Coordinates of C-alpha atoms in Angstrom, one line a residue:
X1 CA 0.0 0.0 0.0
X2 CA 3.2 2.0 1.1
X3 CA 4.2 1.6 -2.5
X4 CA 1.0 2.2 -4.0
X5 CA 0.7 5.9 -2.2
X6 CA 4.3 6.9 -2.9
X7 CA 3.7 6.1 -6.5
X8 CA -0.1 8.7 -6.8
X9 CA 1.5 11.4 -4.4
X10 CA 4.7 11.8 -5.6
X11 CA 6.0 15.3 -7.2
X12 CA 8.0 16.8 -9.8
X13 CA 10.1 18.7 -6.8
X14 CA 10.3 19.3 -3.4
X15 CA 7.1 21.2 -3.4
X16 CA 3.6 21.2 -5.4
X17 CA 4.6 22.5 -8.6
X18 CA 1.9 24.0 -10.9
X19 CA 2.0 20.7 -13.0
X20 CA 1.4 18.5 -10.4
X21 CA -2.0 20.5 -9.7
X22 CA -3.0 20.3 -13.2
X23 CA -2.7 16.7 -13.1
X24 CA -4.5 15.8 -10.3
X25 CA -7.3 18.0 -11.5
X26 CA -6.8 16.7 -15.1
X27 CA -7.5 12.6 -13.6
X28 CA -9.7 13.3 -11.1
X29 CA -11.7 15.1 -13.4
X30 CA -11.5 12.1 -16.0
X31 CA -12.3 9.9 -13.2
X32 CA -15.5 11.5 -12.5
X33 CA -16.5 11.5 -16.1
X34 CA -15.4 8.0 -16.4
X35 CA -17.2 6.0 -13.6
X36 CA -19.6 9.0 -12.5
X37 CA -22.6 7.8 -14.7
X38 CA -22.2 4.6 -13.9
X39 CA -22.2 5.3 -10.0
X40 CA -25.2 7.1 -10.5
X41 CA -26.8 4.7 -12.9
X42 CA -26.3 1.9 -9.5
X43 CA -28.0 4.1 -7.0
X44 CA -30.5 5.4 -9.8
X45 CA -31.2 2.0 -10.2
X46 CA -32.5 1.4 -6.7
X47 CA -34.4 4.7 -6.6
X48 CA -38.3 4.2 -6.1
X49 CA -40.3 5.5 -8.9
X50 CA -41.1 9.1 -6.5
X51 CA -37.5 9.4 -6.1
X52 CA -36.7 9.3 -9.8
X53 CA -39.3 12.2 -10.3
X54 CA -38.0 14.2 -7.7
X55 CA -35.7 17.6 -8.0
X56 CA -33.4 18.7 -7.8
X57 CA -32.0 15.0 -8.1
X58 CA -30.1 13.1 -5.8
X59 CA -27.0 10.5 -6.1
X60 CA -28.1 8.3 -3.5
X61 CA -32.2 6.4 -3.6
X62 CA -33.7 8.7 -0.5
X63 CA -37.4 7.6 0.3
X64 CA -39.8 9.5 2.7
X65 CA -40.3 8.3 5.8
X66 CA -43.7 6.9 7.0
X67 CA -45.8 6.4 10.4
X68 CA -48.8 4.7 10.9
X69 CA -51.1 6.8 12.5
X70 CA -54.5 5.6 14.0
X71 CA -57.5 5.9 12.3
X72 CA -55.8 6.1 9.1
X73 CA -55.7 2.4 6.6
X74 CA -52.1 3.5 4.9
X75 CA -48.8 4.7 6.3
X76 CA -48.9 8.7 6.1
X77 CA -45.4 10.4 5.3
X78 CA -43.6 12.3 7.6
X79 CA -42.4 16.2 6.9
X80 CA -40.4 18.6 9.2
X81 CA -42.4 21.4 9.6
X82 CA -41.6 25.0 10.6
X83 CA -44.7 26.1 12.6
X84 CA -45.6 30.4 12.5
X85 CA -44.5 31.1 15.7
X86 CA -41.2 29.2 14.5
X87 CA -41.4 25.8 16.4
X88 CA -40.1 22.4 15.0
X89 CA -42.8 20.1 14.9
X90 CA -42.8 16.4 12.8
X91 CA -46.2 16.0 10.9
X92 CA -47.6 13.3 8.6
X93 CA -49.6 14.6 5.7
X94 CA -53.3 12.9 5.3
X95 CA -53.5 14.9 1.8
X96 CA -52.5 17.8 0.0
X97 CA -55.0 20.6 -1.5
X98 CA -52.9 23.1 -4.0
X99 CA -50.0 24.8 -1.8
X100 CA -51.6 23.6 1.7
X101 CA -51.1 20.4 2.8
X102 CA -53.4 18.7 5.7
X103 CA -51.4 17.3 8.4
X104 CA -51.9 15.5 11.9
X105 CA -49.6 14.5 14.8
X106 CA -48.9 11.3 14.9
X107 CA -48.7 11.4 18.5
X108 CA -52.3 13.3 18.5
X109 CA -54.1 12.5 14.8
X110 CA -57.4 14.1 16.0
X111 CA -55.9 17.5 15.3
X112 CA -55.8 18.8 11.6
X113 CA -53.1 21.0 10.7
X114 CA -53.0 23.3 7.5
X115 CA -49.4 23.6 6.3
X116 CA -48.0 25.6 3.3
X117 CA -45.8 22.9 1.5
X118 CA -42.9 25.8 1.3
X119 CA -42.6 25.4 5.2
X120 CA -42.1 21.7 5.4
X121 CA -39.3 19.3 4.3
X122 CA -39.7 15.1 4.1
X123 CA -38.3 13.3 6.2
X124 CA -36.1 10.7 4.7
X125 CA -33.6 8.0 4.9
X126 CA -31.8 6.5 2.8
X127 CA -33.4 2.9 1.5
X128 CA -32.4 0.7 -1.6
X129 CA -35.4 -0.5 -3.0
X130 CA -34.4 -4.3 -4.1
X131 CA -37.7 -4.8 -6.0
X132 CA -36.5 -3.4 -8.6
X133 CA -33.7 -5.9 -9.3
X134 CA -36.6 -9.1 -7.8
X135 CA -39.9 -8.5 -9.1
X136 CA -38.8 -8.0 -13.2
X137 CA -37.5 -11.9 -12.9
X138 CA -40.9 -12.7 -11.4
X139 CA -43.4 -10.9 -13.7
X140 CA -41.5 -10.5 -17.2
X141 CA -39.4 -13.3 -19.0
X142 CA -36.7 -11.5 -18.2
X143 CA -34.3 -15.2 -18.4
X144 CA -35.8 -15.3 -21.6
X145 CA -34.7 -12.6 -23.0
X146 CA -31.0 -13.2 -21.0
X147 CA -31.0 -16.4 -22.8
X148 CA -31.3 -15.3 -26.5
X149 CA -28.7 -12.8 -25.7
X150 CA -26.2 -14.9 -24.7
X151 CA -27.2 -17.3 -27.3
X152 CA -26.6 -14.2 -29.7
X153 CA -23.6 -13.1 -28.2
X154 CA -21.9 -16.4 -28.2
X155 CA -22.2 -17.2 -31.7
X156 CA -21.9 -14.1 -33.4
X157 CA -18.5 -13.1 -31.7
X158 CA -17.1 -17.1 -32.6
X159 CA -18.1 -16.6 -36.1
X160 CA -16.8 -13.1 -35.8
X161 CA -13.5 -14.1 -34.7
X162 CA -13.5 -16.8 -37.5
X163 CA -14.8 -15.3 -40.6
X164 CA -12.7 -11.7 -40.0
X165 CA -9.2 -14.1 -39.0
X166 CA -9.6 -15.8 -42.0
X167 CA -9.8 -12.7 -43.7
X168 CA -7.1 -10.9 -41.9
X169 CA -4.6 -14.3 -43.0
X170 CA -5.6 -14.1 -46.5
X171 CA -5.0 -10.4 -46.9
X172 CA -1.4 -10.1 -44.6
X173 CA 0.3 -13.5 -46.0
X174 CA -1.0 -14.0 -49.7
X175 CA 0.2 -11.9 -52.2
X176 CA -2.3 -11.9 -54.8
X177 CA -3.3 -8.7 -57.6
X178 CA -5.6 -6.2 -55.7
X179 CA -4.9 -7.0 -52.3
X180 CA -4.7 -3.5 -51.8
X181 CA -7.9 -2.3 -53.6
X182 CA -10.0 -5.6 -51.7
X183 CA -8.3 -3.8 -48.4
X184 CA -8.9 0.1 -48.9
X185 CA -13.1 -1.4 -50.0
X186 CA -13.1 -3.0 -47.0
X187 CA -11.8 -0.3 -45.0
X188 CA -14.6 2.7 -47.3
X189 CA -17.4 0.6 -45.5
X190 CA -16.5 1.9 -41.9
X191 CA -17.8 4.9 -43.3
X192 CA -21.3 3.5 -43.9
X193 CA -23.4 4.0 -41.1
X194 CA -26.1 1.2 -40.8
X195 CA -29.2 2.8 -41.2
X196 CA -28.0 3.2 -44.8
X197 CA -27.8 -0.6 -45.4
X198 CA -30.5 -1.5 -43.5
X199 CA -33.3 -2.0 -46.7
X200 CA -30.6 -4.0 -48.6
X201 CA -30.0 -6.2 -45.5
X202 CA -34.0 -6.4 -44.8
X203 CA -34.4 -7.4 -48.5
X204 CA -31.4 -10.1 -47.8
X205 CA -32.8 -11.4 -44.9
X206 CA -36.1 -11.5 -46.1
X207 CA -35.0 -13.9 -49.0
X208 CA -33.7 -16.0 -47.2
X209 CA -36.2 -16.7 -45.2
X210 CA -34.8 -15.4 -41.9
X211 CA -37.1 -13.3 -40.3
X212 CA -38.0 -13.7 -36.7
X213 CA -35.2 -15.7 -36.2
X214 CA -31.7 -15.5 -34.3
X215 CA -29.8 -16.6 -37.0
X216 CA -31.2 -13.5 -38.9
X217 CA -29.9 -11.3 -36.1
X218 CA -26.2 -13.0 -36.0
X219 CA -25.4 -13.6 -39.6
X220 CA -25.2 -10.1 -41.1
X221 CA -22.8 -8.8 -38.7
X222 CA -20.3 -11.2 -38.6
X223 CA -18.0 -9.6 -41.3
X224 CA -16.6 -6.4 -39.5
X225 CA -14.7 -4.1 -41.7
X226 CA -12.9 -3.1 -38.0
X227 CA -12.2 -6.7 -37.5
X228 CA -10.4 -7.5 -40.4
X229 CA -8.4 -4.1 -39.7
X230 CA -7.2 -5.0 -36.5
X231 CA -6.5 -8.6 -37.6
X232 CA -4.6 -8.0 -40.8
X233 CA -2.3 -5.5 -38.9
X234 CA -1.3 -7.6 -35.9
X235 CA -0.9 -10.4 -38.8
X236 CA 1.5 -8.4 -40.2
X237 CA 4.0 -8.2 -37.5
X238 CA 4.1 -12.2 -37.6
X239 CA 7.3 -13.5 -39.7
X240 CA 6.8 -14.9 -42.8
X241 CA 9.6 -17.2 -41.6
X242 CA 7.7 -19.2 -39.6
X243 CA 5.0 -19.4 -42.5
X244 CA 7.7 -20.7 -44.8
X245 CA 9.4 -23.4 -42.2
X246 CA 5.8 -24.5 -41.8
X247 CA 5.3 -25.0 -45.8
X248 CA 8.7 -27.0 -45.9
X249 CA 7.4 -29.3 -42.7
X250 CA 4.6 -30.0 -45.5
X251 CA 1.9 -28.2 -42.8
X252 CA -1.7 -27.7 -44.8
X253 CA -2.6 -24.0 -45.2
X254 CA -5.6 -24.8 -42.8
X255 CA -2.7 -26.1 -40.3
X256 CA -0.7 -23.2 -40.6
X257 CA -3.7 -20.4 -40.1
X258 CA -5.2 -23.0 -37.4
X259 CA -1.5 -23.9 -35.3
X260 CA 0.6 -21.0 -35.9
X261 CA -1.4 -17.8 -37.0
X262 CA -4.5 -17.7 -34.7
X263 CA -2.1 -19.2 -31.4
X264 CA 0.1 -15.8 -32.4
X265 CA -2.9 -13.7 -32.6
X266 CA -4.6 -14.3 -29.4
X267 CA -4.2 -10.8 -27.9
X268 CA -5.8 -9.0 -31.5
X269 CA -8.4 -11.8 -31.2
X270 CA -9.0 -10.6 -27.1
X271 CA -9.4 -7.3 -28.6
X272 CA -11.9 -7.9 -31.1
X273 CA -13.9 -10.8 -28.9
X274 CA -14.6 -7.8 -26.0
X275 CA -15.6 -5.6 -29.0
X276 CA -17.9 -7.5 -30.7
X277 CA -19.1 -9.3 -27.1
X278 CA -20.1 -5.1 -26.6
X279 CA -21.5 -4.6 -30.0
X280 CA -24.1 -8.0 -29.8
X281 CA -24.7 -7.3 -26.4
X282 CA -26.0 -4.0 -26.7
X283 CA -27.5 -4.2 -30.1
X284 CA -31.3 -3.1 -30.3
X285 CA -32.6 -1.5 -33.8
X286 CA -31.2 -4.5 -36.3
X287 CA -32.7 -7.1 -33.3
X288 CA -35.8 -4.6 -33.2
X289 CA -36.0 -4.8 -36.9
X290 CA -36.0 -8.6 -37.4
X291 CA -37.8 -9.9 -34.3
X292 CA -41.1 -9.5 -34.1
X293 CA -42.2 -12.4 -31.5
X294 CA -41.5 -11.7 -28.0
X295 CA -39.9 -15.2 -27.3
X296 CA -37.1 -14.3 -29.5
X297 CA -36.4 -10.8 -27.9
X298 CA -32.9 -10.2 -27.0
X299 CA -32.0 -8.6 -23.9
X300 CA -31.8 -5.2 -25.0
X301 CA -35.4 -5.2 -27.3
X302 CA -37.0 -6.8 -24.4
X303 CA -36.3 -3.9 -22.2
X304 CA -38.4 -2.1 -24.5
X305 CA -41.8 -3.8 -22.8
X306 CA -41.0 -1.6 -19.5
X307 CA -41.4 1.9 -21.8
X308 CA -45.3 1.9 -22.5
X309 CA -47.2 4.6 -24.7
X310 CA -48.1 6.5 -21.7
X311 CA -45.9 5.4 -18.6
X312 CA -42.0 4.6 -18.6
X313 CA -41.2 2.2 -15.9
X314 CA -37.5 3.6 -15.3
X315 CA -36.7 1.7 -11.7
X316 CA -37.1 -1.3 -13.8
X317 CA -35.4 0.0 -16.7
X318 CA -32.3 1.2 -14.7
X319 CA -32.3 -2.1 -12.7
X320 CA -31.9 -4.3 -15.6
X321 CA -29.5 -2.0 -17.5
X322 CA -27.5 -2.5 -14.7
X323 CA -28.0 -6.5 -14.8
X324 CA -27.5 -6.4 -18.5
X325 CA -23.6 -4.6 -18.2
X326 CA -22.8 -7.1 -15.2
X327 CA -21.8 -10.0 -18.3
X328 CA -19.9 -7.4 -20.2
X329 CA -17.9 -5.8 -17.4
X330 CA -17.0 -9.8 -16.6
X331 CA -15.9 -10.8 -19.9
X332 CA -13.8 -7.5 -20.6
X333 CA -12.3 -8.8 -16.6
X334 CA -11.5 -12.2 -18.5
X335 CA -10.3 -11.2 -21.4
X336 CA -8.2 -8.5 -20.3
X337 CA -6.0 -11.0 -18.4
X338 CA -5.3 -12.7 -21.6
X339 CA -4.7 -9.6 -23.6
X340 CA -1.4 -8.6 -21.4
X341 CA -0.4 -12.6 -20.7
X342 CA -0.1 -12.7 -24.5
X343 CA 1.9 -9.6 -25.1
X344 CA 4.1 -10.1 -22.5
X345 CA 4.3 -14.1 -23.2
X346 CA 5.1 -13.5 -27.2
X347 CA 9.0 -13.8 -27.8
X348 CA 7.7 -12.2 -31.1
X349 CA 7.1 -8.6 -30.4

């Protein structure tokens, strides 16, 4: 920890020089921008449906405090109140007309009290509201929807990693006319967005027969011009030496992309199996566009059934957002490890 502390508080001099206060405002300010929605997308996410509405906002779920008071069936809230002659008393609203509120003691209910709602404040505590997270599993097909993500996910990124590999081996080690041109076309289609292709792909999937189906939803976007990208230029930093010994050892060209080019390649192929894990995952207008039966939702259209025509339920929206990031976060843990192991373990580089 010693080490750990010397290493974030150490200085250019003696002294705090003028750099060193830039750059602890310069991370701390990234840090915040970084990890501040998504510590405010947690505690949103256990916010009940009044605290959402409320503001100004607040970063931790606050709920108003409650009594039961007799004569009453429900719980009334609880408010501070400043009385006119000054006093502090704690009341619990029965109900609210306009700017006047109707209050009692719960200590003595038979009184009423008219209160201005600009001289009182809720009582509140803080409270995590768990429903959210429990009650989605029980009254939506919520595992469902989980399972034809993952099925989604899966697939797509091993095909992925498959079809753009091959690609990325044919384009670095053959030499062949138009390599080049085949590259730079590839390359031109990161600048088509998909809502421009989206009627050719509809008319594609549609002849083949693939609506409301998975396989519609994995097969067009298995090709990634990124993929082959990143691929082809890690490939080329592999020796053509070890190609050639292969050749002479009589090796297959299967065997050599199989044994030799995809082993070498792990850390690319880390890379682009967290990118295109994030890109299945949190897919929703091409799923939106081919499903149309709610068993074969993914995660991300199935969401959509919590946002109605008139009411958005956002405590359960927030809650499963924040379900639906836990598998990403995890396999970006896992695959991290075996990004650095292979840099560091490859006598190549």
């Amino acid at each position: 920890m010693s080490a750990v502390t010397t290493f974030l508080f150490r200085r250019r001099g003696r002294g705090w020089h003028w750099t060193d206060v830039v750059t602890w405002i310069w991370l701390i300010s990234g840090v915040f921008l970084m990890f501040g929605p998504a510590v405010w997308l947690v505690f949103s996410s256990f916010k009940t449906p009044a605290a959402l509405a409320e503001f100004p906002p607040s970063l931790l779920p606050y709920v108003t405090e409650q009594a039961v008071v007799p004569g009453y069936d429900k719980p009334l809230p609880l408010y501070n109140v400043t009385m006119p002659d000054g006093s502090k008393r704690v009341l619990a609203e029965v109900r609210r007309i306009g700017i006047m509120g109707q209050m009692v003691d719960p200590k003595q209910p038979g009184e009423i009290v008219k209160v201005n709602i600009k001289d009182r404040t809720p009582v509140r505590k803080v409270e995590f509201a768990a429903g959210n997270y429990t009650e989605p599993f029980q009254r939506f097909d919520f595992f469902l929807f989980l399972r034809n993500s993952v099925f989604v996910t899966i697939v797509a990124t091993a095909i992925t990693l498959l079809v753009n590999s091959m690609a990325a081996f044919a384009l670095s080690k053959y030499q062949f006319p138009g390599r080049t041109a085949v590259m730079l076309m590839i390359l031109a289609t990161l600048m088509v967005p998909l809502s421009v292709i989206v009627v050719p792909l509809y008319s594609v999937i549609g002849s083949l027969n693939l609506f409301d189906s998975l396989w519609g939803v994995i097969l067009p976007t298995v090709a990634t011009p990124t993929g082959v990208f990143l691929l082809r230029q890690y490939m080329l930093t592999i020796p053509d030496e070890l190609i050639d010994a292969a050749r002479m050892d009589k090796a297959s060209e299967w065997q050599i992309y199989w044994r030799i080019i995809l082993p070498l390649s792990a850390p690319a192929l880390a890379v682009l199996a967290i990118f295109s894990v994030v890109w299945r995952w949190n897919d929703f207008l091409w799923p939106l566009i081919v499903l149309s039966r709610k068993e074969l939702y993914t995660l991300q259209v199935g969401l959509n059934v919590y946002a109605g025509e008139l009411n958005v339920q956002w405590h359960y929206i927030l809650a499963m957002t924040v379900v639906s990031m836990i598998p990403v976060v995890l396999i970006f843990v896992f695959l991290q490890r075996f990004i650095t192991t292979g840099i560091a373990g490859s006598g190549l580089k």
